[in-house]
Amino acid sequence: MPLSELSSTAQDYLKVIWSATEWAPAPVTVTQLATRMGVRKATVSDAVRRLVDSGLLTHEPYGAVELSDLGREHAVAMVRRHRILETFLVESLGYAWDEVHDEAERLEHAVSDTLIDRIDALLDHPSRDPHGDPIPSRDGSPHLPPAMLLADAPTGVPLRVERISDADSAVLRELAAHSIRPGATITAPVTLEPAEAAAIWVSLA
């Protein structure tokens, strides 16, 4: 089944399942998907069943939900769309980094692969989106940098901020106010609210 024939909801499920394991590989359950999607477990169970029937997921009762090879291909394509659109909105249209997630969510279902390729070329093939998440290449290859959660990082040494989760726009605004963005250098421990610290991934500078 081509990506273009999937409903926007199906595309969202694939993208969310892939993204859930990108930085911290762990089994994805129906309960976790319900939380991430903001819907009831019964709704997720029905959606997962349809995606399994379409050959896009595998799922044993009470077990983890996993992408099939085709499901992963489509998921990575959706992630690429989303992150290129976020980058375009920030770099070319002047959006703030805390404004682009929802806008990209709406746009990613309407654009074609051709348009995404042209935006990618216009931006000179960026490797990261505004939040530091890697943009998969056209062939679907992700480029995850070596990084760890700030809470797991050593103290007293310079750390480079690699990625900040865009799950909470208020957290993004607060971190920006402290000049904490991808590429910034910080030294742990840093005085932050728990939600702010949990959003930051770093590497040794």
PDB file of C-alpha atoms in Angstrom:
ATOM      1  CA  MET A   1       0.000   0.000   0.000  1.00  0.00           C
ATOM      2  CA  PRO A   2       1.563   3.343  -1.061  1.00  0.00           C
ATOM      3  CA  LEU A   3       1.941   6.060   1.557  1.00  0.00           C
ATOM      4  CA  SER A   4      -0.423   8.318  -0.398  1.00  0.00           C
ATOM      5  CA  GLU A   5      -3.260   5.806   0.031  1.00  0.00           C
ATOM      6  CA  LEU A   6      -3.043   5.810   3.828  1.00  0.00           C
ATOM      7  CA  SER A   7      -5.358   7.999   5.857  1.00  0.00           C
ATOM      8  CA  SER A   8      -3.798  10.834   7.840  1.00  0.00           C
ATOM      9  CA  THR A   9      -4.623   8.909  11.025  1.00  0.00           C
ATOM     10  CA  ALA A  10      -2.783   5.827   9.785  1.00  0.00           C
ATOM     11  CA  GLN A  11       0.194   7.983   8.810  1.00  0.00           C
ATOM     12  CA  ASP A  12       0.186   9.491  12.305  1.00  0.00           C
ATOM     13  CA  TYR A  13       0.199   6.083  13.981  1.00  0.00           C
ATOM     14  CA  LEU A  14       3.186   4.908  11.960  1.00  0.00           C
ATOM     15  CA  LYS A  15       5.118   8.102  12.648  1.00  0.00           C
ATOM     16  CA  VAL A  16       4.363   8.045  16.374  1.00  0.00           C
ATOM     17  CA  ILE A  17       5.404   4.392  16.729  1.00  0.00           C
ATOM     18  CA  TRP A  18       8.712   5.035  14.969  1.00  0.00           C
ATOM     19  CA  SER A  19       9.396   8.259  16.862  1.00  0.00           C
ATOM     20  CA  ALA A  20       8.650   6.630  20.213  1.00  0.00           C
ATOM     21  CA  THR A  21      11.675   4.373  19.850  1.00  0.00           C
ATOM     22  CA  GLU A  22      14.036   6.706  18.025  1.00  0.00           C
ATOM     23  CA  TRP A  23      15.955   8.076  21.023  1.00  0.00           C
ATOM     24  CA  ALA A  24      15.163   5.456  23.646  1.00  0.00           C
ATOM     25  CA  PRO A  25      14.478   2.045  22.071  1.00  0.00           C
ATOM     26  CA  ALA A  26      11.811   0.259  24.083  1.00  0.00           C
ATOM     27  CA  PRO A  27       8.686  -1.760  23.288  1.00  0.00           C
ATOM     28  CA  VAL A  28       5.661   0.345  22.334  1.00  0.00           C
ATOM     29  CA  THR A  29       2.378  -0.818  23.860  1.00  0.00           C
ATOM     30  CA  VAL A  30      -1.235  -0.014  23.069  1.00  0.00           C
ATOM     31  CA  THR A  31      -1.460   1.886  26.359  1.00  0.00           C
ATOM     32  CA  GLN A  32       1.556   4.037  25.472  1.00  0.00           C
ATOM     33  CA  LEU A  33       0.128   4.727  22.026  1.00  0.00           C
ATOM     34  CA  ALA A  34      -3.197   5.798  23.549  1.00  0.00           C
ATOM     35  CA  THR A  35      -1.338   8.296  25.741  1.00  0.00           C
ATOM     36  CA  ARG A  36       0.743   9.652  22.868  1.00  0.00           C
ATOM     37  CA  MET A  37      -2.213   9.894  20.487  1.00  0.00           C
ATOM     38  CA  GLY A  38      -4.595  11.277  23.109  1.00  0.00           C
ATOM     39  CA  VAL A  39      -7.293   8.686  22.437  1.00  0.00           C
ATOM     40  CA  ARG A  40      -8.866   5.707  24.206  1.00  0.00           C
ATOM     41  CA  LYS A  41      -7.149   2.324  24.267  1.00  0.00           C
ATOM     42  CA  ALA A  42     -10.076   0.790  22.392  1.00  0.00           C
ATOM     43  CA  THR A  43      -9.568   3.310  19.589  1.00  0.00           C
ATOM     44  CA  VAL A  44      -5.873   2.421  19.394  1.00  0.00           C
ATOM     45  CA  SER A  45      -6.629  -1.301  19.424  1.00  0.00           C
ATOM     46  CA  ASP A  46      -8.967  -0.905  16.450  1.00  0.00           C
ATOM     47  CA  ALA A  47      -6.433   1.205  14.545  1.00  0.00           C
ATOM     48  CA  VAL A  48      -3.601  -1.223  15.267  1.00  0.00           C
ATOM     49  CA  ARG A  49      -5.728  -4.132  14.086  1.00  0.00           C
ATOM     50  CA  ARG A  50      -6.406  -2.401  10.767  1.00  0.00           C
ATOM     51  CA  LEU A  51      -2.726  -1.563  10.294  1.00  0.00           C
ATOM     52  CA  VAL A  52      -1.764  -5.162  11.048  1.00  0.00           C
ATOM     53  CA  ASP A  53      -4.284  -6.337   8.444  1.00  0.00           C
ATOM     54  CA  SER A  54      -2.687  -3.901   5.971  1.00  0.00           C
ATOM     55  CA  GLY A  55       0.759  -5.384   6.600  1.00  0.00           C
ATOM     56  CA  LEU A  56       2.135  -2.236   8.217  1.00  0.00           C
ATOM     57  CA  LEU A  57       2.395  -3.438  11.829  1.00  0.00           C
ATOM     58  CA  THR A  58       2.871  -6.606  13.820  1.00  0.00           C
ATOM     59  CA  HIS A  59       1.209  -7.066  17.194  1.00  0.00           C
ATOM     60  CA  GLU A  60       0.680 -10.045  19.439  1.00  0.00           C
ATOM     61  CA  PRO A  61      -2.104  -9.756  22.057  1.00  0.00           C
ATOM     62  CA  TYR A  62      -0.803  -7.842  25.111  1.00  0.00           C
ATOM     63  CA  GLY A  63       2.578  -7.524  23.396  1.00  0.00           C
ATOM     64  CA  ALA A  64       4.507  -4.726  21.770  1.00  0.00           C
ATOM     65  CA  VAL A  65       3.333  -2.932  18.641  1.00  0.00           C
ATOM     66  CA  GLU A  66       6.049  -3.037  15.969  1.00  0.00           C
ATOM     67  CA  LEU A  67       6.449  -1.712  12.459  1.00  0.00           C
ATOM     68  CA  SER A  68       6.774  -4.091   9.539  1.00  0.00           C
ATOM     69  CA  ASP A  69       9.408  -3.296   6.922  1.00  0.00           C
ATOM     70  CA  LEU A  70       6.802  -1.462   4.841  1.00  0.00           C
ATOM     71  CA  GLY A  71       5.427   0.260   7.918  1.00  0.00           C
ATOM     72  CA  ARG A  72       8.886   1.470   8.856  1.00  0.00           C
ATOM     73  CA  GLU A  73       9.481   2.783   5.330  1.00  0.00           C
ATOM     74  CA  HIS A  74       6.267   4.809   5.469  1.00  0.00           C
ATOM     75  CA  ALA A  75       6.953   5.979   9.043  1.00  0.00           C
ATOM     76  CA  VAL A  76      10.403   7.303   8.166  1.00  0.00           C
ATOM     77  CA  ALA A  77       8.962   9.076   5.113  1.00  0.00           C
ATOM     78  CA  MET A  78       6.436  10.827   7.369  1.00  0.00           C
ATOM     79  CA  VAL A  79       9.127  11.776   9.880  1.00  0.00           C
ATOM     80  CA  ARG A  80      11.212  13.209   7.038  1.00  0.00           C
ATOM     81  CA  ARG A  81       8.265  15.269   5.807  1.00  0.00           C
ATOM     82  CA  HIS A  82       7.548  16.598   9.282  1.00  0.00           C
ATOM     83  CA  ARG A  83      11.098  17.626  10.080  1.00  0.00           C
ATOM     84  CA  ILE A  84      11.790  19.231   6.716  1.00  0.00           C
ATOM     85  CA  LEU A  85       8.571  21.222   7.052  1.00  0.00           C
ATOM     86  CA  GLU A  86       9.531  22.339  10.571  1.00  0.00           C
ATOM     87  CA  THR A  87      12.923  23.458   9.296  1.00  0.00           C
ATOM     88  CA  PHE A  88      11.348  25.316   6.371  1.00  0.00           C
ATOM     89  CA  LEU A  89       8.871  27.106   8.637  1.00  0.00           C
ATOM     90  CA  VAL A  90      11.646  28.305  10.938  1.00  0.00           C
ATOM     91  CA  GLU A  91      14.343  29.126   8.403  1.00  0.00           C
ATOM     92  CA  SER A  92      12.263  30.482   5.529  1.00  0.00           C
ATOM     93  CA  LEU A  93       8.998  31.709   7.033  1.00  0.00           C
ATOM     94  CA  GLY A  94      10.160  33.085  10.361  1.00  0.00           C
ATOM     95  CA  TYR A  95       8.235  30.786  12.690  1.00  0.00           C
ATOM     96  CA  ALA A  96       9.522  30.314  16.245  1.00  0.00           C
ATOM     97  CA  TRP A  97      10.708  26.815  17.121  1.00  0.00           C
ATOM     98  CA  ASP A  98       7.835  26.364  19.589  1.00  0.00           C
ATOM     99  CA  GLU A  99       5.238  27.141  16.876  1.00  0.00           C
ATOM    100  CA  VAL A 100       6.161  24.703  14.144  1.00  0.00           C
ATOM    101  CA  HIS A 101       5.199  21.273  15.449  1.00  0.00           C
ATOM    102  CA  ASP A 102       1.433  21.636  15.107  1.00  0.00           C
ATOM    103  CA  GLU A 103       1.756  23.522  11.814  1.00  0.00           C
ATOM    104  CA  ALA A 104       3.939  20.757  10.365  1.00  0.00           C
ATOM    105  CA  GLU A 105       1.476  18.157  11.648  1.00  0.00           C
ATOM    106  CA  ARG A 106      -1.231  19.717   9.498  1.00  0.00           C
ATOM    107  CA  LEU A 107       0.909  20.208   6.414  1.00  0.00           C
ATOM    108  CA  GLU A 108       2.687  16.844   6.318  1.00  0.00           C
ATOM    109  CA  HIS A 109      -0.427  14.984   5.163  1.00  0.00           C
ATOM    110  CA  ALA A 110      -1.059  17.309   2.221  1.00  0.00           C
ATOM    111  CA  VAL A 111       2.379  17.723   0.643  1.00  0.00           C
ATOM    112  CA  SER A 112       3.844  15.475  -2.025  1.00  0.00           C
ATOM    113  CA  ASP A 113       7.246  13.830  -1.972  1.00  0.00           C
ATOM    114  CA  THR A 114       8.225  16.080  -4.875  1.00  0.00           C
ATOM    115  CA  LEU A 115       7.459  19.213  -2.875  1.00  0.00           C
ATOM    116  CA  ILE A 116       9.382  17.862   0.133  1.00  0.00           C
ATOM    117  CA  ASP A 117      12.385  17.100  -2.106  1.00  0.00           C
ATOM    118  CA  ARG A 118      12.305  20.642  -3.494  1.00  0.00           C
ATOM    119  CA  ILE A 119      12.081  22.191  -0.030  1.00  0.00           C
ATOM    120  CA  ASP A 120      14.947  19.948   1.059  1.00  0.00           C
ATOM    121  CA  ALA A 121      17.055  21.194  -1.857  1.00  0.00           C
ATOM    122  CA  LEU A 122      16.069  24.814  -1.201  1.00  0.00           C
ATOM    123  CA  LEU A 123      17.301  24.432   2.387  1.00  0.00           C
ATOM    124  CA  ASP A 124      20.535  22.785   1.134  1.00  0.00           C
ATOM    125  CA  HIS A 125      19.658  19.384   2.593  1.00  0.00           C
ATOM    126  CA  PRO A 126      19.635  20.094   6.343  1.00  0.00           C
ATOM    127  CA  SER A 127      20.632  17.204   8.603  1.00  0.00           C
ATOM    128  CA  ARG A 128      18.711  18.363  11.690  1.00  0.00           C
ATOM    129  CA  ASP A 129      15.405  20.073  12.354  1.00  0.00           C
ATOM    130  CA  PRO A 130      15.141  23.131  14.654  1.00  0.00           C
ATOM    131  CA  HIS A 131      14.927  20.901  17.725  1.00  0.00           C
ATOM    132  CA  GLY A 132      17.987  18.834  16.838  1.00  0.00           C
ATOM    133  CA  ASP A 133      16.128  15.768  15.619  1.00  0.00           C
ATOM    134  CA  PRO A 134      17.911  14.185  12.639  1.00  0.00           C
ATOM    135  CA  ILE A 135      16.198  14.417   9.262  1.00  0.00           C
ATOM    136  CA  PRO A 136      16.199  11.028   7.492  1.00  0.00           C
ATOM    137  CA  SER A 137      17.730  11.065   4.035  1.00  0.00           C
ATOM    138  CA  ARG A 138      15.688  10.440   0.868  1.00  0.00           C
ATOM    139  CA  ASP A 139      16.478   6.728   0.995  1.00  0.00           C
ATOM    140  CA  GLY A 140      15.051   6.542   4.519  1.00  0.00           C
ATOM    141  CA  SER A 141      18.328   6.314   6.411  1.00  0.00           C
ATOM    142  CA  PRO A 142      18.171   8.025   9.846  1.00  0.00           C
ATOM    143  CA  HIS A 143      21.281   9.757  11.204  1.00  0.00           C
ATOM    144  CA  LEU A 144      20.968   9.590  14.975  1.00  0.00           C
ATOM    145  CA  PRO A 145      23.875  11.343  16.714  1.00  0.00           C
ATOM    146  CA  PRO A 146      25.430   9.845  19.848  1.00  0.00           C
ATOM    147  CA  ALA A 147      23.627  11.497  22.748  1.00  0.00           C
ATOM    148  CA  MET A 148      22.285  10.905  26.236  1.00  0.00           C
ATOM    149  CA  LEU A 149      19.655  12.437  28.455  1.00  0.00           C
ATOM    150  CA  LEU A 150      20.924  15.366  30.487  1.00  0.00           C
ATOM    151  CA  ALA A 151      20.093  13.427  33.657  1.00  0.00           C
ATOM    152  CA  ASP A 152      22.528  10.676  32.597  1.00  0.00           C
ATOM    153  CA  ALA A 153      25.357  13.034  31.625  1.00  0.00           C
ATOM    154  CA  PRO A 154      28.512  13.486  33.743  1.00  0.00           C
ATOM    155  CA  THR A 155      28.763  16.607  35.854  1.00  0.00           C
ATOM    156  CA  GLY A 156      31.459  19.238  35.746  1.00  0.00           C
ATOM    157  CA  VAL A 157      32.323  18.823  32.074  1.00  0.00           C
ATOM    158  CA  PRO A 158      31.177  20.799  29.009  1.00  0.00           C
ATOM    159  CA  LEU A 159      28.188  19.257  27.260  1.00  0.00           C
ATOM    160  CA  ARG A 160      26.817  20.025  23.815  1.00  0.00           C
ATOM    161  CA  VAL A 161      23.037  20.184  23.514  1.00  0.00           C
ATOM    162  CA  GLU A 162      22.118  17.824  20.683  1.00  0.00           C
ATOM    163  CA  ARG A 163      18.360  17.654  20.846  1.00  0.00           C
ATOM    164  CA  ILE A 164      15.402  19.117  22.723  1.00  0.00           C
ATOM    165  CA  SER A 165      12.070  17.338  22.617  1.00  0.00           C
ATOM    166  CA  ASP A 166       9.326  19.405  20.981  1.00  0.00           C
ATOM    167  CA  ALA A 167       6.548  17.660  22.896  1.00  0.00           C
ATOM    168  CA  ASP A 168       5.854  20.741  25.061  1.00  0.00           C
ATOM    169  CA  SER A 169       5.969  24.212  23.502  1.00  0.00           C
ATOM    170  CA  ALA A 170       6.095  25.860  26.946  1.00  0.00           C
ATOM    171  CA  VAL A 171       9.293  23.926  27.716  1.00  0.00           C
ATOM    172  CA  LEU A 172      10.797  25.089  24.418  1.00  0.00           C
ATOM    173  CA  ARG A 173      10.012  28.716  25.225  1.00  0.00           C
ATOM    174  CA  GLU A 174      11.503  28.432  28.701  1.00  0.00           C
ATOM    175  CA  LEU A 175      14.697  26.782  27.477  1.00  0.00           C
ATOM    176  CA  ALA A 176      15.055  29.379  24.730  1.00  0.00           C
ATOM    177  CA  ALA A 177      14.838  32.066  27.401  1.00  0.00           C
ATOM    178  CA  HIS A 178      17.870  30.414  29.038  1.00  0.00           C
ATOM    179  CA  SER A 179      19.657  30.228  25.636  1.00  0.00           C
ATOM    180  CA  ILE A 180      19.488  26.433  25.722  1.00  0.00           C
ATOM    181  CA  ARG A 181      19.105  25.214  22.144  1.00  0.00           C
ATOM    182  CA  PRO A 182      20.740  22.543  19.966  1.00  0.00           C
ATOM    183  CA  GLY A 183      24.389  23.471  19.523  1.00  0.00           C
ATOM    184  CA  ALA A 184      24.649  25.325  22.850  1.00  0.00           C
ATOM    185  CA  THR A 185      27.261  24.282  25.412  1.00  0.00           C
ATOM    186  CA  ILE A 186      26.225  23.731  29.023  1.00  0.00           C
ATOM    187  CA  THR A 187      27.801  22.172  32.108  1.00  0.00           C
ATOM    188  CA  ALA A 188      25.814  19.885  34.412  1.00  0.00           C
ATOM    189  CA  PRO A 189      24.286  20.229  36.875  1.00  0.00           C
ATOM    190  CA  VAL A 190      21.951  22.842  35.395  1.00  0.00           C
ATOM    191  CA  THR A 191      19.137  24.326  37.463  1.00  0.00           C
ATOM    192  CA  LEU A 192      16.014  23.458  35.494  1.00  0.00           C
ATOM    193  CA  GLU A 193      12.492  22.259  36.105  1.00  0.00           C
ATOM    194  CA  PRO A 194      12.144  18.442  35.797  1.00  0.00           C
ATOM    195  CA  ALA A 195      10.163  18.683  32.543  1.00  0.00           C
ATOM    196  CA  GLU A 196      12.823  20.951  31.056  1.00  0.00           C
ATOM    197  CA  ALA A 197      15.726  18.693  32.035  1.00  0.00           C
ATOM    198  CA  ALA A 198      13.873  15.615  30.718  1.00  0.00           C
ATOM    199  CA  ALA A 199      13.573  17.238  27.282  1.00  0.00           C
ATOM    200  CA  ILE A 200      17.317  17.732  26.747  1.00  0.00           C
ATOM    201  CA  TRP A 201      19.729  15.306  25.093  1.00  0.00           C
ATOM    202  CA  VAL A 202      23.435  16.065  25.173  1.00  0.00           C
ATOM    203  CA  SER A 203      26.852  14.770  24.121  1.00  0.00           C
ATOM    204  CA  LEU A 204      30.319  15.483  25.454  1.00  0.00           C
ATOM    205  CA  ALA A 205      31.478  18.781  24.003  1.00  0.00           C
TER     206      ALA A 205
END
